[in-house]
XYZ file of C-alpha atoms in Angstrom:
322
model
C 137.536 138.383 129.325
C 136.792 134.678 129.130
C 134.562 134.996 132.197
C 132.686 137.884 130.589
C 132.132 135.931 127.381
C 131.045 132.875 129.357
C 128.642 135.040 131.316
C 127.150 136.504 128.160
C 126.738 133.047 126.655
C 125.016 131.841 129.797
C 122.610 134.780 129.713
C 121.923 134.215 126.028
C 121.273 130.537 126.659
C 118.960 131.340 129.542
C 117.003 133.837 127.462
C 116.735 131.313 124.680
C 115.377 128.684 127.038
C 112.906 131.145 128.475
C 111.804 132.145 124.996
C 111.319 128.527 124.010
C 109.125 128.004 127.048
C 106.920 130.983 126.220
C 105.435 129.636 123.021
C 102.305 131.483 121.935
C 99.204 129.397 121.424
C 97.527 129.187 118.025
C 94.266 127.247 118.005
C 93.758 125.254 114.811
C 90.536 123.627 113.649
C 90.819 120.478 111.534
C 88.162 118.126 110.224
C 89.306 114.692 111.379
C 92.433 112.708 112.150
C 92.599 111.907 108.453
C 95.723 111.256 106.421
C 95.492 114.705 104.834
C 96.238 116.195 108.264
C 99.265 114.023 109.037
C 101.774 116.907 108.650
C 100.135 119.086 111.272
C 99.835 116.241 113.797
C 103.384 115.119 113.047
C 104.698 118.673 113.347
C 103.080 119.045 116.750
C 104.341 115.673 117.994
C 107.907 116.340 116.828
C 108.016 119.840 118.283
C 108.406 121.672 114.966
C 105.813 124.306 115.861
C 107.289 124.643 119.340
C 110.719 125.287 117.818
C 109.142 128.262 116.032
C 107.739 129.541 119.326
C 104.211 128.298 118.659
C 101.987 126.010 120.697
C 99.730 124.569 117.994
C 96.554 123.499 119.767
C 94.568 121.175 117.484
C 90.782 120.829 117.598
C 89.125 118.003 115.650
C 85.670 119.359 114.795
C 84.294 116.842 112.288
C 83.465 118.949 109.236
C 84.335 122.289 107.654
C 80.805 123.580 108.207
C 81.531 123.390 111.956
C 85.081 124.701 111.774
C 84.233 127.872 109.853
C 81.805 129.245 112.481
C 84.476 128.512 115.107
C 86.890 130.697 113.138
C 84.363 133.500 112.728
C 83.398 133.315 116.393
C 87.002 133.453 117.586
C 87.175 129.960 119.106
C 90.110 129.179 116.804
C 92.646 131.310 114.960
C 93.406 128.990 112.039
C 90.932 127.097 109.857
C 92.553 124.094 108.125
C 89.819 122.326 106.203
C 87.801 122.263 102.982
C 87.821 125.648 101.295
C 84.360 125.724 99.720
C 82.752 126.896 102.948
C 85.357 129.676 103.128
C 84.614 130.856 99.595
C 80.902 130.926 100.370
C 81.595 132.828 103.577
C 83.622 135.445 101.723
C 80.794 135.822 99.213
C 78.508 136.538 102.161
C 80.833 139.234 103.474
C 82.971 137.439 106.058
C 86.360 139.127 106.490
C 88.615 136.108 106.109
C 91.318 135.144 103.629
C 92.772 131.911 102.323
C 96.527 131.820 102.885
C 97.431 128.575 101.174
C 96.545 125.002 100.274
C 97.641 122.129 102.506
C 96.730 119.344 100.069
C 96.858 118.950 96.292
C 93.711 116.955 95.514
C 90.357 115.966 96.983
C 90.980 112.254 97.573
C 87.334 111.187 97.697
C 85.697 107.948 96.599
C 82.014 107.236 95.978
C 81.239 103.886 97.611
C 77.877 102.137 97.355
C 75.987 99.132 98.630
C 77.062 95.939 96.806
C 73.927 95.825 94.666
C 74.448 99.348 93.298
C 76.793 98.872 90.343
C 76.144 101.894 88.115
C 75.535 105.592 88.613
C 71.983 105.282 87.297
C 71.268 102.835 90.134
C 71.513 105.801 92.524
C 68.274 107.253 91.168
C 66.111 108.022 94.192
C 68.800 106.845 96.597
C 70.390 108.435 99.676
C 74.042 109.470 99.537
C 75.907 110.364 102.717
C 78.207 113.388 102.875
C 79.939 115.502 105.501
C 77.606 118.406 104.797
C 76.451 121.045 102.343
C 79.419 123.244 101.483
C 82.006 120.546 102.193
C 84.491 119.091 99.726
C 82.623 115.781 99.823
C 79.439 117.541 98.784
C 80.817 119.499 95.833
C 82.917 116.606 94.534
C 79.813 114.423 94.559
C 77.562 116.988 92.889
C 80.120 117.721 90.152
C 80.634 114.034 89.367
C 76.940 113.168 89.356
C 76.153 116.105 87.096
C 78.683 114.824 84.552
C 76.868 111.484 84.661
C 73.518 113.125 83.929
C 72.191 112.941 87.494
C 70.573 116.135 88.741
C 70.570 117.428 92.288
C 68.200 118.022 93.841
C 65.737 115.661 92.237
C 67.412 112.455 91.083
C 68.972 111.567 94.448
C 69.270 112.993 97.943
C 72.352 114.037 99.907
C 72.283 113.522 103.661
C 74.550 115.359 106.079
C 76.019 112.630 108.279
C 79.129 114.081 109.943
C 82.796 113.301 109.395
C 84.060 110.544 107.104
C 84.049 107.926 109.908
C 80.364 108.668 110.528
C 79.560 108.399 106.810
C 81.258 104.993 106.712
C 79.379 103.761 109.791
C 76.071 104.871 108.259
C 76.859 103.054 105.017
C 77.900 99.931 106.895
C 74.696 100.056 108.967
C 72.561 100.409 105.834
C 71.017 103.773 106.700
C 72.350 105.260 103.438
C 72.783 103.717 99.994
C 76.118 105.319 99.170
C 78.714 107.518 100.791
C 81.615 109.785 99.930
C 84.638 108.293 101.696
C 88.278 109.256 102.097
C 91.298 107.093 102.956
C 91.292 104.571 104.569
C 87.545 104.097 104.766
C 87.084 103.299 101.078
C 89.578 100.455 101.503
C 87.747 99.174 104.586
C 84.463 99.350 102.675
C 85.832 97.460 99.699
C 87.158 94.765 102.028
C 83.633 94.285 103.380
C 82.071 93.869 99.955
C 80.886 97.397 99.219
C 81.232 98.649 95.651
C 83.738 101.322 94.599
C 81.606 103.255 92.120
C 83.911 106.180 91.336
C 87.171 107.870 92.291
C 85.800 111.385 92.575
C 89.208 113.068 92.675
C 89.779 112.035 89.067
C 86.770 114.115 88.034
C 87.424 117.224 90.130
C 90.983 118.523 90.502
C 91.258 121.063 93.294
C 92.997 121.282 96.695
C 90.988 119.540 99.366
C 92.159 121.570 102.347
C 93.721 124.936 103.032
C 94.626 127.484 105.676
C 92.243 130.364 106.344
C 92.419 133.122 108.960
C 90.457 136.229 109.833
C 91.931 139.204 108.013
C 92.158 141.473 111.036
C 93.746 138.748 113.194
C 96.452 138.166 110.574
C 97.204 141.869 110.376
C 97.506 142.183 114.155
C 99.529 138.986 114.576
C 101.689 138.773 111.455
C 104.854 137.718 113.274
C 103.027 134.921 115.117
C 101.278 133.833 111.931
C 104.576 133.624 110.056
C 106.044 131.487 112.818
C 103.037 129.180 112.619
C 103.372 128.905 108.838
C 107.077 128.131 109.124
C 106.268 125.332 111.526
C 103.688 123.992 109.098
C 106.095 124.182 106.160
C 108.750 122.328 108.126
C 106.139 119.722 109.068
C 105.348 119.195 105.380
C 108.973 118.438 104.585
C 109.326 116.262 107.674
C 106.315 114.196 106.601
C 107.844 113.365 103.231
C 111.323 112.582 104.540
C 110.607 110.733 107.805
C 108.354 107.843 106.787
C 108.801 105.627 109.874
C 108.163 108.551 112.228
C 105.133 109.607 110.197
C 103.716 106.092 110.347
C 104.291 105.950 114.113
C 102.241 109.134 114.602
C 99.504 107.795 112.322
C 99.272 104.728 114.548
C 99.772 106.234 118.006
C 98.072 109.621 117.654
C 95.677 109.311 114.727
C 94.381 105.787 115.325
C 95.497 104.025 112.142
C 96.244 100.317 111.956
C 99.919 99.650 111.099
C 99.196 98.318 107.599
C 96.941 101.276 106.786
C 99.500 103.734 108.159
C 102.202 102.334 105.931
C 99.933 102.130 102.875
C 98.624 105.651 103.435
C 102.018 107.277 103.837
C 103.394 105.479 100.777
C 100.411 106.388 98.591
C 100.228 110.051 99.619
C 103.988 110.428 99.246
C 103.875 108.841 95.799
C 101.204 111.192 94.457
C 102.507 114.256 96.325
C 99.212 114.830 98.107
C 100.651 117.026 100.870
C 101.323 120.474 99.458
C 104.973 121.068 100.352
C 105.081 124.855 99.857
C 101.469 125.621 100.917
C 101.032 127.790 97.808
C 97.526 128.082 96.377
C 97.104 129.090 92.745
C 94.509 131.323 91.099
C 93.523 128.340 88.925
C 92.681 126.278 92.012
C 90.383 128.983 93.338
C 88.854 129.399 89.887
C 88.057 125.678 89.736
C 86.348 125.732 93.118
C 84.379 128.841 92.234
C 83.265 127.057 89.071
C 81.658 124.352 91.209
C 79.847 126.977 93.255
C 78.488 128.561 90.100
C 77.325 125.208 88.688
C 75.483 124.343 91.878
C 73.844 127.766 92.006
C 75.585 128.850 95.206
C 76.950 132.008 93.570
C 76.373 133.818 90.294
C 79.842 135.038 89.346
C 83.286 134.868 90.978
C 85.419 137.814 92.000
C 89.138 138.305 91.500
C 91.648 135.955 93.143
C 92.612 138.689 95.619
C 89.053 138.751 96.948
C 89.498 135.256 98.344
C 93.199 134.635 98.892
C 96.222 136.427 100.277
C 99.333 134.397 99.369
C 101.768 136.967 100.771
C 102.093 135.375 104.236
C 102.990 131.964 102.809
C 105.464 133.623 100.433
C 107.134 135.412 103.367
C 107.295 132.233 105.443
C 108.852 130.294 102.566
C 111.391 133.068 101.984
C 112.353 133.240 105.661
C 112.928 129.488 105.823
C 115.067 129.531 102.687
C 117.161 132.363 104.145
C 118.158 130.319 107.210
């Protein structure tokens, strides 16, 4: 009897090991190795996705306006970036759906040349952004409109690339101002550039979120749920394992030790990483409001037109039931 039980345990262990080695690949497009994406990089490094039977393959593509076509074209299965381009795509008939938000706020800063001290000084100037349809772009337009600056007309917005490229252009003097995220606004301030505005204080909406093609999600629900569970576990791991998070920021994401520590502490303090991945109807409504103001769309549809929160709800429930 004992031999039989031992044999069964051995078989079960072997099957488990085989299963663990047969992780299914999910290709994920992200914007940059920015602090907002720490959970997904940390989750991959610590094997949290692998423990759910998922090989999360990460592709750093620079900006959401590059990631979205990759999703539509089938080069990736998961879009994890700024959601404005997704909303515009849905308005144009793309069959995709937002599953959840990965961050709470758009942590953007408007940084200018030292001599530009007021918003009105940007009249006729060039402002660098990651691209039309990106979070940088809409945060900038919304803020400038509140300050009485019209676009187009009063200033120009140049598509530069990712945040590192925007910073390099500002530093080189090829633009007069740029929309920067952590830690580049700190680097800029240290070199004498002027912090004109904290854009996230003027536009409250989730910076990044998870989007998939509707038909892919329907065909691969079990795989998708495993991916989401890995992501949820990575969120919790990020908040509770500071030293390990900082080590990944330094080793994998290229942060200097002081910036890694400062970044983790600041994002943890404000709760920037969205622990449960849930996206609210109000968040989508806010983003659609920006699209209406900028003339991108005329009127928004219902929340269900853009988002399907059921997968995230199932993943959360399955984790809680363990």
